[in-house]
Tab-separated table of C-alpha atoms in Angstrom:
chain	number	residue	atom	x	y	z
Y	1	MET	CA	51.308	5.958	-33.923
Y	2	GLY	CA	53.596	8.345	-35.795
Y	3	ARG	CA	52.747	12.014	-35.815
Y	4	VAL	CA	52.180	14.149	-38.920
Y	5	ILE	CA	53.230	17.768	-38.445
Y	6	LEU	CA	53.204	20.554	-41.047
Y	7	HIS	CA	55.092	23.822	-40.801
Y	8	CYS	CA	53.859	26.600	-43.090
Y	9	ASP	CA	56.161	29.567	-43.725
Y	10	ALA	CA	54.975	32.521	-45.813
Y	11	ASN	CA	57.726	33.446	-48.280
Y	12	SER	CA	59.193	36.967	-47.857
Y	13	TYR	CA	56.013	37.703	-45.956
Y	14	TYR	CA	55.984	41.486	-45.420
Y	15	ALA	CA	57.426	42.165	-48.870
Y	16	SER	CA	54.994	39.725	-50.534
Y	17	VAL	CA	51.982	41.450	-48.969
Y	18	GLU	CA	53.295	44.882	-49.995
Y	19	CYS	CA	53.827	43.732	-53.589
Y	20	LEU	CA	50.325	42.241	-53.633
Y	21	TYR	CA	48.804	45.599	-52.717
Y	22	THR	CA	51.132	47.685	-54.915
Y	23	PRO	CA	51.256	46.041	-58.372
Y	24	GLU	CA	53.699	48.587	-59.831
Y	25	ILE	CA	56.542	47.339	-57.588
Y	26	ARG	CA	56.004	43.600	-58.079
Y	27	ASN	CA	58.785	43.197	-60.642
Y	28	LYS	CA	61.273	45.373	-58.774
Y	29	PRO	CA	63.666	44.613	-55.912
Y	30	VAL	CA	61.603	45.462	-52.824
Y	31	ALA	CA	62.433	45.671	-49.128
Y	32	VAL	CA	60.254	46.490	-46.169
Y	33	ALA	CA	62.395	48.755	-44.011
Y	34	GLY	CA	62.234	50.996	-40.982
Y	35	ASN	CA	62.410	54.766	-40.923
Y	36	ALA	CA	66.000	55.859	-41.510
Y	37	GLU	CA	65.278	59.392	-40.259
Y	38	ALA	CA	63.977	57.959	-36.971
Y	39	ARG	CA	67.103	55.750	-36.834
Y	40	HIS	CA	65.103	52.583	-37.385
Y	41	GLY	CA	66.633	52.258	-40.829
Y	42	ILE	CA	67.189	48.527	-41.216
Y	43	ILE	CA	65.867	45.966	-43.675
Y	44	LEU	CA	63.040	43.942	-42.106
Y	45	THR	CA	62.460	41.663	-45.074
Y	46	LYS	CA	63.058	41.619	-48.820
Y	47	ASN	CA	61.622	39.946	-51.891
Y	48	PRO	CA	63.561	37.314	-53.903
Y	49	LEU	CA	64.719	39.874	-56.482
Y	50	ALA	CA	66.290	42.045	-53.790
Y	51	LYS	CA	67.813	38.936	-52.226
Y	52	SER	CA	69.483	38.128	-55.557
Y	53	PHE	CA	71.414	41.415	-55.206
Y	54	GLY	CA	72.696	40.304	-51.796
Y	55	VAL	CA	70.312	42.403	-49.702
Y	56	LYS	CA	70.115	40.927	-46.203
Y	57	THR	CA	67.601	41.198	-43.399
Y	58	GLY	CA	68.942	43.303	-40.541
Y	59	GLU	CA	71.392	45.415	-42.511
Y	60	ALA	CA	71.150	49.194	-42.798
Y	61	ILE	CA	69.188	50.673	-45.685
Y	62	TRP	CA	72.278	52.492	-47.003
Y	63	GLN	CA	74.180	49.180	-47.097
Y	64	ALA	CA	71.346	47.527	-49.009
Y	65	ARG	CA	71.212	50.378	-51.538
Y	66	GLU	CA	74.941	50.120	-52.164
Y	67	LYS	CA	74.329	46.545	-53.318
Y	68	CYS	CA	71.068	47.324	-55.086
Y	69	PRO	CA	70.767	50.978	-56.232
Y	70	GLY	CA	67.239	50.392	-57.572
Y	71	LEU	CA	65.940	48.983	-54.282
Y	72	VAL	CA	62.379	50.066	-53.476
Y	73	CYS	CA	61.987	50.527	-49.711
Y	74	VAL	CA	58.479	50.653	-48.236
Y	75	PRO	CA	57.520	51.251	-44.600
Y	76	PRO	CA	55.980	48.364	-42.634
Y	77	ASP	CA	52.213	48.148	-42.305
Y	78	PHE	CA	51.822	45.854	-39.294
Y	79	PRO	CA	48.004	46.004	-39.107
Y	80	LEU	CA	47.882	44.745	-42.704
Y	81	TYR	CA	50.342	41.930	-41.921
Y	82	VAL	CA	48.328	40.925	-38.858
Y	83	ARG	CA	45.144	40.828	-40.950
Y	84	PHE	CA	46.777	38.641	-43.615
Y	85	SER	CA	48.196	36.383	-40.916
Y	86	GLY	CA	44.647	35.835	-39.684
Y	87	LYS	CA	43.519	34.931	-43.206
Y	88	MET	CA	46.249	32.287	-43.500
Y	89	ARG	CA	45.431	30.902	-40.081
Y	90	ARG	CA	41.744	30.532	-40.994
Y	91	ILE	CA	42.794	28.338	-43.927
Y	92	TYR	CA	45.005	26.210	-41.662
Y	93	GLU	CA	42.227	25.807	-39.100
Y	94	GLN	CA	40.071	24.071	-41.712
Y	95	TYR	CA	42.444	21.105	-41.511
Y	96	SER	CA	43.070	20.794	-37.771
Y	97	ASN	CA	42.142	22.257	-34.401
Y	98	ARG	CA	45.815	22.130	-33.450
Y	99	VAL	CA	47.396	25.166	-35.104
Y	100	GLU	CA	50.250	26.982	-33.357
Y	101	SER	CA	51.548	30.315	-34.636
Y	102	PHE	CA	55.281	31.076	-34.687
Y	103	GLY	CA	55.239	34.802	-35.339
Y	104	LEU	CA	52.967	36.335	-37.965
Y	105	ASP	CA	54.157	34.348	-40.955
Y	106	GLU	CA	54.714	30.811	-39.648
Y	107	SER	CA	52.471	28.140	-38.156
Y	108	TRP	CA	52.620	24.485	-37.215
Y	109	ILE	CA	49.621	22.269	-38.029
Y	110	ASP	CA	49.187	18.871	-36.352
Y	111	LEU	CA	47.315	16.418	-38.588
Y	112	SER	CA	48.019	13.412	-36.375
Y	113	ASN	CA	45.115	10.988	-36.190
Y	114	PRO	CA	44.749	7.223	-36.484
Y	115	GLY	CA	45.453	6.188	-40.055
Y	116	VAL	CA	46.956	9.526	-41.137
Y	117	THR	CA	50.362	9.032	-42.770
Y	118	ILE	CA	53.223	11.280	-43.809
Y	119	GLY	CA	51.979	10.813	-47.375
Y	120	ASP	CA	48.580	12.163	-46.362
Y	121	GLY	CA	50.374	15.102	-44.757
Y	122	ALA	CA	52.182	15.793	-48.026
Y	123	ARG	CA	48.887	15.869	-49.941
Y	124	VAL	CA	47.356	18.288	-47.429
Y	125	ALA	CA	50.502	20.427	-47.595
Y	126	GLU	CA	50.179	20.696	-51.380
Y	127	GLU	CA	46.529	21.656	-51.040
Y	128	ILE	CA	47.309	24.344	-48.458
Y	129	ARG	CA	50.113	25.698	-50.644
Y	130	ARG	CA	47.773	25.991	-53.635
Y	131	ARG	CA	44.960	27.544	-51.591
Y	132	VAL	CA	47.139	30.251	-50.049
Y	133	ARG	CA	48.490	31.193	-53.473
Y	134	THR	CA	45.039	31.171	-55.134
Y	135	GLU	CA	42.940	32.690	-52.337
Y	136	LEU	CA	45.411	35.168	-50.821
Y	137	GLY	CA	47.864	35.915	-53.634
Y	138	ILE	CA	51.014	35.110	-51.665
Y	139	THR	CA	53.013	31.889	-51.352
Y	140	VAL	CA	54.030	29.552	-48.535
Y	141	SER	CA	56.616	26.837	-48.219
Y	142	VAL	CA	55.533	23.805	-46.220
Y	143	GLY	CA	57.612	21.216	-44.380
Y	144	VAL	CA	56.159	17.819	-43.437
Y	145	ALA	CA	57.684	15.609	-40.734
Y	146	ASP	CA	56.815	13.712	-37.572
Y	147	ASN	CA	57.994	16.527	-35.278
Y	148	LYS	CA	57.900	20.326	-35.124
Y	149	ILE	CA	61.664	20.911	-35.407
Y	150	PHE	CA	62.134	18.951	-38.628
Y	151	ALA	CA	58.865	20.238	-40.110
Y	152	LYS	CA	60.284	23.744	-39.644
Y	153	LEU	CA	63.577	22.603	-41.166
Y	154	GLY	CA	61.710	21.191	-44.162
Y	155	SER	CA	59.885	24.464	-44.846
Y	156	ASP	CA	63.278	26.217	-44.953
Y	157	MET	CA	64.893	23.725	-47.336
Y	158	LYS	CA	62.999	24.653	-50.508
Y	159	LYS	CA	61.666	28.153	-51.212
Y	160	PRO	CA	59.497	29.702	-52.502
Y	161	ASP	CA	56.118	28.000	-52.953
Y	162	ALA	CA	57.212	24.432	-52.279
Y	163	VAL	CA	56.566	21.358	-50.139
Y	164	THR	CA	59.385	19.342	-48.582
Y	165	VAL	CA	58.689	15.990	-46.929
Y	166	LEU	CA	61.161	14.581	-44.411
Y	167	GLU	CA	60.318	10.952	-43.610
Y	168	PRO	CA	61.734	9.558	-40.334
Y	169	GLU	CA	63.687	6.834	-42.151
Y	170	CYS	CA	65.473	9.493	-44.227
Y	171	TYR	CA	66.511	11.869	-41.435
Y	172	GLU	CA	70.097	10.661	-41.292
Y	173	GLU	CA	70.528	10.858	-45.053
Y	174	ARG	CA	68.757	14.189	-45.695
Y	175	VAL	CA	69.206	16.147	-42.459
Y	176	TRP	CA	72.368	15.140	-40.651
Y	177	GLY	CA	74.693	16.634	-43.252
Y	178	LEU	CA	73.143	20.107	-42.961
Y	179	PRO	CA	74.888	22.916	-41.032
Y	180	VAL	CA	74.016	22.849	-37.345
Y	181	GLY	CA	72.893	26.487	-37.611
Y	182	ASP	CA	69.968	25.340	-39.798
Y	183	LEU	CA	68.418	23.703	-36.743
Y	184	LEU	CA	65.764	25.760	-34.992
Y	185	TYR	CA	66.998	27.321	-31.728
Y	186	VAL	CA	70.684	27.086	-32.697
Y	187	GLY	CA	71.533	30.778	-32.870
Y	188	PRO	CA	74.927	32.425	-33.480
Y	189	SER	CA	76.055	32.142	-29.850
Y	190	THR	CA	75.144	28.457	-29.581
Y	191	ARG	CA	76.694	27.776	-32.972
Y	192	ARG	CA	79.987	29.255	-31.792
Y	193	LYS	CA	79.956	27.126	-28.641
Y	194	LEU	CA	79.231	23.999	-30.662
Y	195	ALA	CA	82.055	24.866	-33.076
Y	196	GLN	CA	84.417	24.882	-30.107
Y	197	LEU	CA	83.459	21.224	-29.654
Y	198	GLY	CA	84.071	20.519	-33.338
Y	199	ILE	CA	80.334	20.303	-34.065
Y	200	THR	CA	79.364	21.944	-37.354
Y	201	THR	CA	76.596	19.657	-38.696
Y	202	ILE	CA	73.274	18.443	-37.331
Y	203	GLY	CA	74.529	14.844	-37.470
Y	204	GLN	CA	77.564	15.646	-35.335
Y	205	LEU	CA	75.264	17.232	-32.772
Y	206	ALA	CA	72.989	14.174	-32.783
Y	207	ARG	CA	75.950	11.831	-32.227
Y	208	CYS	CA	77.741	13.945	-29.612
Y	209	ASP	CA	78.001	12.622	-26.060
Y	210	ALA	CA	75.182	14.034	-23.927
Y	211	ALA	CA	77.486	14.723	-20.973
Y	212	VAL	CA	79.777	16.849	-23.150
Y	213	LEU	CA	76.855	18.913	-24.425
Y	214	GLN	CA	75.413	19.364	-20.957
Y	215	ASN	CA	78.772	20.534	-19.650
Y	216	LYS	CA	79.031	23.109	-22.460
Y	217	LEU	CA	75.403	24.234	-22.865
Y	218	GLY	CA	73.618	23.054	-19.725
Y	219	LYS	CA	70.143	21.522	-20.095
Y	220	ASN	CA	69.767	23.145	-23.515
Y	221	GLY	CA	72.545	20.905	-24.792
Y	222	ILE	CA	70.497	17.779	-24.050
Y	223	THR	CA	67.438	19.345	-25.659
Y	224	LEU	CA	69.320	20.271	-28.834
Y	225	LYS	CA	70.783	16.767	-29.103
Y	226	ALA	CA	67.256	15.358	-29.032
Y	227	TYR	CA	66.158	17.847	-31.669
Y	228	ALA	CA	69.063	16.919	-33.942
Y	229	GLY	CA	68.119	13.251	-33.649
Y	230	GLY	CA	64.514	13.923	-34.661
Y	231	GLN	CA	63.275	13.167	-31.141
Y	232	ASP	CA	61.334	16.386	-30.559
Y	233	ARG	CA	57.979	15.500	-29.031
Y	234	ALA	CA	56.728	18.986	-28.201
Y	235	PRO	CA	52.992	19.208	-28.910
Y	236	VAL	CA	51.345	21.600	-31.341
Y	237	MET	CA	49.176	23.772	-29.146
Y	238	PRO	CA	45.369	23.636	-29.653
Y	239	LEU	CA	43.437	26.636	-30.915
Y	240	ASP	CA	42.231	27.658	-27.458
Y	241	HIS	CA	45.682	27.503	-25.897
Y	242	ARG	CA	46.975	30.684	-24.277
Y	243	ALA	CA	50.679	30.792	-23.525
Y	244	CYS	CA	51.727	31.676	-20.011
Y	245	VAL	CA	53.033	35.246	-19.935
Y	246	LYS	CA	56.418	35.291	-18.208
Y	247	SER	CA	57.558	38.843	-18.905
Y	248	VAL	CA	56.404	42.162	-20.321
Y	249	GLY	CA	58.816	44.588	-21.970
Y	250	ASN	CA	59.472	47.253	-24.572
Y	251	SER	CA	62.479	48.923	-26.156
Y	252	THR	CA	63.148	51.863	-28.451
Y	253	THR	CA	65.758	53.513	-30.632
Y	254	PRO	CA	65.208	57.268	-30.020
Y	255	PRO	CA	65.739	59.977	-32.672
Y	256	HIS	CA	69.207	60.752	-31.269
Y	257	ASP	CA	71.682	59.036	-28.987
Y	258	LEU	CA	71.288	59.175	-25.231
Y	259	ASN	CA	74.110	61.411	-24.039
Y	260	THR	CA	73.117	62.270	-20.471
Y	261	LEU	CA	71.294	60.802	-17.501
Y	262	ASP	CA	68.433	63.223	-18.236
Y	263	ASP	CA	68.077	61.607	-21.675
Y	264	ALA	CA	67.939	58.191	-20.040
Y	265	ARG	CA	65.381	59.394	-17.480
Y	266	CYS	CA	63.102	60.660	-20.238
Y	267	ILE	CA	63.280	57.436	-22.268
Y	268	TYR	CA	62.852	55.115	-19.298
Y	269	TYR	CA	59.722	56.969	-18.216
Y	270	LEU	CA	58.353	56.508	-21.735
Y	271	LEU	CA	59.094	52.782	-21.650
Y	272	ALA	CA	57.863	52.373	-18.074
Y	273	GLU	CA	54.501	53.903	-19.005
Y	274	SER	CA	54.092	51.407	-21.829
Y	275	VAL	CA	55.188	48.401	-19.752
Y	276	ALA	CA	53.159	49.394	-16.684
Y	277	ALA	CA	50.015	49.860	-18.798
Y	278	ARG	CA	50.467	46.398	-20.340
Y	279	LEU	CA	50.976	44.887	-16.881
Y	280	ARG	CA	47.727	46.449	-15.695
Y	281	GLU	CA	45.908	45.395	-18.860
Y	282	GLY	CA	47.088	41.812	-18.356
Y	283	GLY	CA	46.218	41.802	-14.663
Y	284	PHE	CA	49.822	41.521	-13.430
Y	285	ARG	CA	52.328	43.026	-11.070
Y	286	ALA	CA	56.075	42.420	-11.411
Y	287	ARG	CA	58.976	42.054	-8.982
Y	288	CYS	CA	61.966	41.837	-11.354
Y	289	VAL	CA	63.030	44.836	-13.480
Y	290	THR	CA	65.552	44.352	-16.296
Y	291	ILE	CA	67.092	47.138	-18.365
Y	292	SER	CA	69.217	46.946	-21.497
Y	293	ALA	CA	71.326	49.534	-23.282
Y	294	ARG	CA	72.936	49.342	-26.717
Y	295	SER	CA	76.056	51.431	-27.224
Y	296	ALA	CA	76.877	53.472	-30.317
Y	297	ASP	CA	79.013	50.568	-31.597
Y	298	LEU	CA	75.969	48.248	-31.240
Y	299	VAL	CA	77.108	46.307	-28.164
Y	300	THR	CA	74.167	45.471	-25.883
Y	301	ASN	CA	74.377	44.898	-22.131
Y	302	SER	CA	71.653	44.285	-19.575
Y	303	ARG	CA	71.212	44.386	-15.805
Y	304	GLN	CA	68.347	43.450	-13.500
Y	305	THR	CA	67.196	43.874	-9.931
Y	306	THR	CA	64.461	42.393	-7.750
Y	307	LEU	CA	62.001	44.662	-5.967
Y	308	ASP	CA	60.885	44.176	-2.375
Y	309	ARG	CA	57.285	43.982	-3.583
Y	310	ALA	CA	55.540	43.560	-6.907
Y	311	THR	CA	54.252	46.646	-8.707
Y	312	ASN	CA	52.567	47.858	-11.874
Y	313	LEU	CA	53.080	51.568	-11.202
Y	314	THR	CA	54.913	53.621	-13.818
Y	315	ASP	CA	56.859	55.742	-11.345
Y	316	GLU	CA	58.176	52.765	-9.382
Y	317	LEU	CA	59.292	50.929	-12.535
Y	318	ALA	CA	60.860	54.056	-14.032
Y	319	GLN	CA	62.718	55.039	-10.857
Y	320	THR	CA	64.051	51.497	-10.494
Y	321	ALA	CA	65.233	51.478	-14.116
Y	322	ILE	CA	66.858	54.898	-13.827
Y	323	SER	CA	68.640	53.942	-10.601
Y	324	LEU	CA	69.913	50.733	-12.206
Y	325	PHE	CA	71.045	52.632	-15.294
Y	326	ASP	CA	72.827	55.278	-13.198
Y	327	ASP	CA	74.610	52.591	-11.215
Y	328	ARG	CA	75.682	50.367	-14.120
Y	329	PHE	CA	75.655	52.323	-17.396
Y	330	ALA	CA	76.082	56.035	-16.637
Y	331	ARG	CA	79.793	55.987	-17.532
Y	332	GLY	CA	79.259	54.497	-20.988
Y	333	PHE	CA	77.498	57.283	-22.903
Y	334	PRO	CA	76.397	57.601	-25.657
Y	335	TYR	CA	73.752	54.882	-26.086
Y	336	ARG	CA	71.839	54.184	-29.267
Y	337	SER	CA	68.840	52.342	-27.798
Y	338	VAL	CA	67.502	51.086	-24.483
Y	339	GLY	CA	64.954	48.575	-23.230
Y	340	LEU	CA	62.916	47.813	-20.129
Y	341	SER	CA	61.222	44.556	-19.197
Y	342	CYS	CA	59.514	43.134	-16.121
Y	343	SER	CA	59.335	39.510	-14.979
Y	344	MET	CA	58.527	37.467	-11.857
Y	345	LEU	CA	54.882	38.270	-12.547
Y	346	SER	CA	52.017	37.699	-10.126
Y	347	PRO	CA	48.253	38.331	-10.463
Y	348	ASP	CA	47.294	41.841	-9.428
Y	349	ASP	CA	44.542	40.418	-7.209
Y	350	ALA	CA	46.937	38.187	-5.266
Y	351	PRO	CA	47.163	38.944	-1.504
Y	352	ILE	CA	50.052	41.270	-0.626
Y	353	GLN	CA	51.738	42.185	2.624
Y	354	LEU	CA	51.004	45.832	3.336
Y	355	ASP	CA	53.876	48.079	4.406
Y	356	PHE	CA	52.619	49.828	7.536
Y	357	MET	CA	55.673	52.098	7.493
Y	358	GLY	CA	54.973	53.196	3.942
Y	359	ASP	CA	52.241	55.185	2.265
Y	360	GLU	CA	49.825	52.500	1.068
Y	361	THR	CA	47.050	55.017	0.516
Y	362	ARG	CA	49.237	56.915	-1.956
Y	363	ARG	CA	50.058	53.706	-3.882
Y	364	ILE	CA	46.374	52.776	-4.118
Y	365	HIS	CA	45.497	56.265	-5.358
Y	366	MET	CA	48.350	56.190	-7.885
Y	367	GLU	CA	47.140	52.893	-9.336
Y	368	GLN	CA	43.586	54.257	-9.605
Y	369	LEU	CA	44.950	57.363	-11.350
Y	370	GLU	CA	47.014	55.338	-13.803
Y	371	ARG	CA	44.052	53.102	-14.648
Y	372	SER	CA	42.023	56.251	-15.383
Y	373	ILE	CA	44.802	57.462	-17.689
Y	374	ASP	CA	44.809	54.018	-19.364
Y	375	GLY	CA	41.145	54.557	-20.167
Y	376	LEU	CA	41.775	57.994	-21.668
Y	377	ARG	CA	44.572	56.623	-23.844
Y	378	ARG	CA	42.453	53.761	-25.104
Y	379	ARG	CA	39.825	56.261	-26.244
Y	380	TYR	CA	41.966	59.123	-27.524
Y	381	GLY	CA	45.445	57.707	-28.173
Y	382	HIS	CA	48.505	57.166	-26.042
Y	383	GLN	CA	49.809	60.727	-26.303
Y	384	ILE	CA	46.630	62.421	-25.064
Y	385	VAL	CA	48.359	62.493	-21.637
Y	386	GLN	CA	52.119	62.953	-21.291
Y	387	ARG	CA	54.429	63.380	-18.320
Y	388	GLY	CA	56.414	66.568	-17.894
Y	389	VAL	CA	59.706	64.675	-17.804
Y	390	VAL	CA	58.988	63.365	-21.305
Y	391	LEU	CA	58.374	66.858	-22.683
Y	392	SER	CA	61.923	67.930	-21.844
Y	393	ASP	CA	63.001	66.772	-25.322
Y	394	SER	CA	60.703	67.291	-28.314
Y	395	GLY	CA	62.265	64.384	-30.202
Y	396	TYR	CA	61.652	61.988	-27.354
Y	397	ALA	CA	58.172	63.386	-26.694
Y	398	ALA	CA	57.159	62.383	-30.237
Y	399	ILE	CA	57.864	58.710	-29.506
Y	400	ASN	CA	54.735	56.619	-29.058
Y	401	PRO	CA	55.932	53.502	-27.178
Y	402	VAL	CA	52.627	51.707	-27.755
Y	403	GLU	CA	51.630	52.325	-31.378
Y	404	ASP	CA	55.184	52.675	-32.739
Y	405	HIS	CA	56.342	49.402	-31.252
Y	406	THR	CA	54.039	46.528	-32.117
Y	407	ILE	CA	54.558	43.613	-29.748
Y	408	HIS	CA	54.408	40.169	-31.325
Y	409	PRO	CA	54.463	36.822	-29.539
Y	410	VAL	CA	57.934	35.287	-29.284
Y	411	PRO	CA	57.950	31.532	-28.679
Y	412	PHE	CA	60.170	29.761	-26.176
Y	413	PHE	CA	63.874	29.743	-27.124
Y	414	ALA	CA	63.225	32.082	-30.070
Y	415	GLY	CA	65.619	34.793	-28.933
């Protein structure tokens, strides 16, 4: 039995929601952008009118305004976008119990059932498209195929407010001539590696020898070849599915560059508090600590280390990050932004080997103290309690690593 998969992609999502709530800007070029004064001044998304001026996602606000002097920039309202995402999902769930989100603005819907055809999928896609426009006031583009990868490709092929159907018998004719970068999970780095093999289209990737791809890209090369050939069989996750958490992290661009180790110490304590609190909230401890640092010329490097024992204590994560930074990055100042993430997670109720030479009582008391602080912050806000090291710089002390940095789910391979 062939599958019937839909991929729904809200068009210019953040900008569309902003224009819906602010009628006076609907007929103007609009971009949702970060705070330039806080050095988060990049374009997050733009509406079609702004796109017609050449405004691109990810570029600096000043670059966008050079192309489009009349550009209206509005700050992001993530709680509003999350609420609208829930409204779209509730529409999708009326058609299937297999709905898998891909960020806030995209979802796969599996309609597969005995007797359901691609044509039936197309009719449902048209109905969903009309309902989202009528009931929510924004538009979606929908791709219909027998697998998730090509359904996603179809939703990208015709925008805005459109349905594209890719039947299996037409894959070679309609898909194989497209640039290989149009395929989901083929990012800039992978595209460059494929170009070195002379592969620039999806069809060339599908026809390439598997051994050559594996030698160049490892196991991912075999996976991408299958995707290019329309052989993706990954399931659409059911409504009650919860993805396995493999890492917890956070990053920030502070109000000014990091110029000294003291600057780095302050920022890494801020990030460690956020990450440690999320580990405790999720019921985890972590053994692997990874840090990243982006230089003033926007080159990012990362390093990691493995701890002797898993932890969810702020001080232990921060001290590990600072030591790693001092060892690997201290000669490369200034840095524009930094990140901290933890992996190799284990349940916090898993048995552990106590260190009889260490101070286990202190560690137990520290975890109890930090859980008490977690409770205060949930009630009164993250900044009700701050560490002295953070207060050494007023600009850094104003950073709220929890509320200023919304964490959204990132699917496998999405980076």
